[in-house]
Amino acid sequence: MVQDETMLDQEQAGPLDSFGELIVVLTHSKGNYPLPGGVVTVYTQSGQTIASAITDQSGRTAPLRLATPARSASLTPGGTRNQVAAYYTVQASAEDYLTAVIPNIPVFSGVSSIQNLDLVYGESVETTLPIQSSTEPTP
């Protein structure tokens, strides 16, 4: 059976009873320089803040432990609700740089994933960004 590529709302997909890790690496100047002191926030698809970290001198966060579906759930035959990953939204910001929001980042059970993110220099604007579910179209 072919896995359904639709990203399901995590509440519909079943229990998130396992864990994976996400490391975010912030850079600037097209990835050429690390961006220390950046603030990284991780949200669920429903917009709940579940993790936050500050980047170190190399622009990396410490590994963020995030809930995922059990690896065995993706191996269960039948149905279209089998999901192999949990999907999260990452927001990253740093002083004098524009805030970036990356939706639908997959995190897999037992896997340490690295998300590279290059911030663009510019005047920051204080605003609250709405976090959208992956099931909604991005405007």
mmCIF file of C-alpha atoms in Angstrom:
data_model
loop_
_atom_site.group_PDB
_atom_site.id
_atom_site.type_symbol
_atom_site.label_atom_id
_atom_site.label_comp_id
_atom_site.label_asym_id
_atom_site.label_seq_id
_atom_site.Cartn_x
_atom_site.Cartn_y
_atom_site.Cartn_z
ATOM 1 C CA MET A 1 0.000 0.000 0.000
ATOM 2 C CA VAL A 2 1.288 3.492 -0.845
ATOM 3 C CA GLN A 3 1.667 5.885 2.089
ATOM 4 C CA ASP A 4 -0.811 8.770 1.991
ATOM 5 C CA GLU A 5 1.316 11.884 1.399
ATOM 6 C CA THR A 6 -1.222 14.168 3.090
ATOM 7 C CA MET A 7 0.115 15.688 6.297
ATOM 8 C CA LEU A 8 -2.499 14.876 8.863
ATOM 9 C CA ASP A 9 -3.349 16.942 11.902
ATOM 10 C CA GLN A 10 -1.448 15.213 14.689
ATOM 11 C CA GLU A 11 -4.592 14.775 16.773
ATOM 12 C CA GLN A 12 -6.134 12.781 13.882
ATOM 13 C CA ALA A 13 -2.989 10.798 13.155
ATOM 14 C CA GLY A 14 -2.918 8.961 16.448
ATOM 15 C CA PRO A 15 -0.736 9.103 19.527
ATOM 16 C CA LEU A 16 2.657 10.739 19.459
ATOM 17 C CA ASP A 17 4.256 8.227 21.792
ATOM 18 C CA SER A 18 7.829 8.255 20.546
ATOM 19 C CA PHE A 19 10.501 10.938 20.110
ATOM 20 C CA GLY A 20 12.866 12.368 17.540
ATOM 21 C CA GLU A 21 15.238 15.320 17.644
ATOM 22 C CA LEU A 22 15.429 18.536 15.673
ATOM 23 C CA ILE A 23 18.556 20.667 15.488
ATOM 24 C CA VAL A 24 18.163 24.084 13.851
ATOM 25 C CA VAL A 25 21.212 25.761 12.314
ATOM 26 C CA LEU A 26 20.905 29.518 11.709
ATOM 27 C CA THR A 27 23.179 31.251 9.229
ATOM 28 C CA HIS A 28 23.296 34.500 7.288
ATOM 29 C CA SER A 29 24.909 35.696 4.049
ATOM 30 C CA LYS A 30 23.617 32.739 2.028
ATOM 31 C CA GLY A 31 24.709 30.169 4.579
ATOM 32 C CA ASN A 32 28.309 31.368 4.756
ATOM 33 C CA TYR A 33 28.323 32.549 8.391
ATOM 34 C CA PRO A 34 26.778 31.107 11.555
ATOM 35 C CA LEU A 35 24.279 33.241 13.436
ATOM 36 C CA PRO A 36 24.822 32.919 17.201
ATOM 37 C CA GLY A 37 22.216 34.182 19.671
ATOM 38 C CA GLY A 38 19.257 33.507 17.392
ATOM 39 C CA VAL A 39 15.933 32.559 18.970
ATOM 40 C CA VAL A 40 14.270 29.408 17.639
ATOM 41 C CA THR A 41 10.705 28.488 18.604
ATOM 42 C CA VAL A 42 8.930 25.262 17.637
ATOM 43 C CA TYR A 43 5.142 25.074 17.309
ATOM 44 C CA THR A 44 2.704 22.224 16.819
ATOM 45 C CA GLN A 45 0.384 22.333 13.815
ATOM 46 C CA SER A 46 -2.295 23.806 16.081
ATOM 47 C CA GLY A 47 0.025 26.704 17.034
ATOM 48 C CA GLN A 48 1.030 25.563 20.530
ATOM 49 C CA THR A 49 4.602 26.480 21.525
ATOM 50 C CA ILE A 50 6.414 23.312 22.570
ATOM 51 C CA ALA A 51 10.129 24.169 22.449
ATOM 52 C CA SER A 52 12.416 27.167 22.355
ATOM 53 C CA ALA A 53 16.197 27.508 22.127
ATOM 54 C CA ILE A 54 19.013 29.997 21.561
ATOM 55 C CA THR A 55 21.679 29.225 18.953
ATOM 56 C CA ASP A 56 25.284 28.789 20.094
ATOM 57 C CA GLN A 57 28.453 30.277 18.541
ATOM 58 C CA SER A 58 28.166 27.878 15.609
ATOM 59 C CA GLY A 59 24.546 28.939 14.987
ATOM 60 C CA ARG A 60 23.160 25.581 16.204
ATOM 61 C CA THR A 61 20.505 24.841 18.771
ATOM 62 C CA ALA A 62 20.895 22.006 21.218
ATOM 63 C CA PRO A 63 18.882 18.979 20.031
ATOM 64 C CA LEU A 64 15.177 19.624 20.650
ATOM 65 C CA ARG A 65 13.355 16.439 21.714
ATOM 66 C CA LEU A 66 9.969 16.363 19.966
ATOM 67 C CA ALA A 67 7.087 13.884 20.079
ATOM 68 C CA THR A 68 6.556 11.678 17.013
ATOM 69 C CA PRO A 69 4.382 8.717 16.053
ATOM 70 C CA ALA A 70 5.976 5.400 16.941
ATOM 71 C CA ARG A 71 8.099 3.960 14.158
ATOM 72 C CA SER A 72 5.958 0.813 14.240
ATOM 73 C CA ALA A 73 2.821 2.851 13.371
ATOM 74 C CA SER A 74 4.149 3.429 9.859
ATOM 75 C CA LEU A 75 4.644 -0.304 9.387
ATOM 76 C CA THR A 76 1.061 -1.263 10.242
ATOM 77 C CA PRO A 77 -0.743 -2.326 7.053
ATOM 78 C CA GLY A 78 -4.062 -0.819 6.015
ATOM 79 C CA GLY A 79 -5.788 2.513 6.445
ATOM 80 C CA THR A 80 -4.707 5.958 5.322
ATOM 81 C CA ARG A 81 -4.093 7.348 8.782
ATOM 82 C CA ASN A 82 -0.630 5.836 9.158
ATOM 83 C CA GLN A 83 1.829 8.653 9.608
ATOM 84 C CA VAL A 84 5.590 8.225 9.715
ATOM 85 C CA ALA A 85 6.479 11.669 11.108
ATOM 86 C CA ALA A 86 5.182 14.521 13.212
ATOM 87 C CA TYR A 87 5.146 17.907 11.482
ATOM 88 C CA TYR A 88 6.186 21.099 13.232
ATOM 89 C CA THR A 89 6.567 24.799 12.427
ATOM 90 C CA VAL A 90 9.838 26.553 13.275
ATOM 91 C CA GLN A 91 10.138 30.299 13.772
ATOM 92 C CA ALA A 92 13.627 31.815 13.912
ATOM 93 C CA SER A 93 14.685 35.363 14.660
ATOM 94 C CA ALA A 94 17.797 37.340 15.534
ATOM 95 C CA GLU A 95 18.505 40.988 16.200
ATOM 96 C CA ASP A 96 18.822 42.974 12.938
ATOM 97 C CA TYR A 97 17.488 40.046 10.856
ATOM 98 C CA LEU A 98 14.056 39.336 9.429
ATOM 99 C CA THR A 99 12.066 36.611 11.193
ATOM 100 C CA ALA A 100 11.611 33.391 9.229
ATOM 101 C CA VAL A 101 8.834 30.828 9.630
ATOM 102 C CA ILE A 102 9.177 27.338 8.156
ATOM 103 C CA PRO A 103 6.044 25.139 8.320
ATOM 104 C CA ASN A 104 5.717 21.368 7.937
ATOM 105 C CA ILE A 105 9.145 20.251 9.134
ATOM 106 C CA PRO A 106 9.004 16.455 9.541
ATOM 107 C CA VAL A 107 10.468 14.854 12.659
ATOM 108 C CA PHE A 108 10.866 11.069 12.684
ATOM 109 C CA SER A 109 10.997 8.653 15.595
ATOM 110 C CA GLY A 110 14.554 7.927 16.719
ATOM 111 C CA VAL A 111 16.117 10.306 14.177
ATOM 112 C CA SER A 112 18.080 13.522 14.727
ATOM 113 C CA SER A 113 17.115 15.896 11.915
ATOM 114 C CA ILE A 114 18.950 19.103 11.014
ATOM 115 C CA GLN A 115 17.058 22.085 9.624
ATOM 116 C CA ASN A 116 19.309 24.738 8.047
ATOM 117 C CA LEU A 117 17.847 28.224 7.947
ATOM 118 C CA ASP A 118 19.460 31.323 6.430
ATOM 119 C CA LEU A 119 18.159 34.616 7.853
ATOM 120 C CA VAL A 120 18.162 37.793 5.790
ATOM 121 C CA TYR A 121 19.572 41.028 7.194
ATOM 122 C CA GLY A 122 16.916 43.684 7.573
ATOM 123 C CA GLU A 123 15.012 45.841 9.983
ATOM 124 C CA SER A 124 12.942 43.647 12.272
ATOM 125 C CA VAL A 125 9.268 44.420 12.624
ATOM 126 C CA GLU A 126 7.589 43.434 15.880
ATOM 127 C CA THR A 127 4.579 41.366 14.901
ATOM 128 C CA THR A 128 2.811 38.210 15.920
ATOM 129 C CA LEU A 129 2.876 35.682 13.110
ATOM 130 C CA PRO A 130 -0.127 33.374 12.795
ATOM 131 C CA ILE A 131 0.815 29.714 12.806
ATOM 132 C CA GLN A 132 -1.185 27.768 10.236
ATOM 133 C CA SER A 133 -2.005 24.113 10.154
ATOM 134 C CA SER A 134 -0.377 22.178 7.342
ATOM 135 C CA THR A 135 -3.853 21.260 6.110
ATOM 136 C CA GLU A 136 -4.613 24.904 5.301
ATOM 137 C CA PRO A 137 -3.298 26.471 2.105
ATOM 138 C CA THR A 138 -0.543 29.034 2.608
ATOM 139 C CA PRO A 139 -1.587 32.473 1.353
#
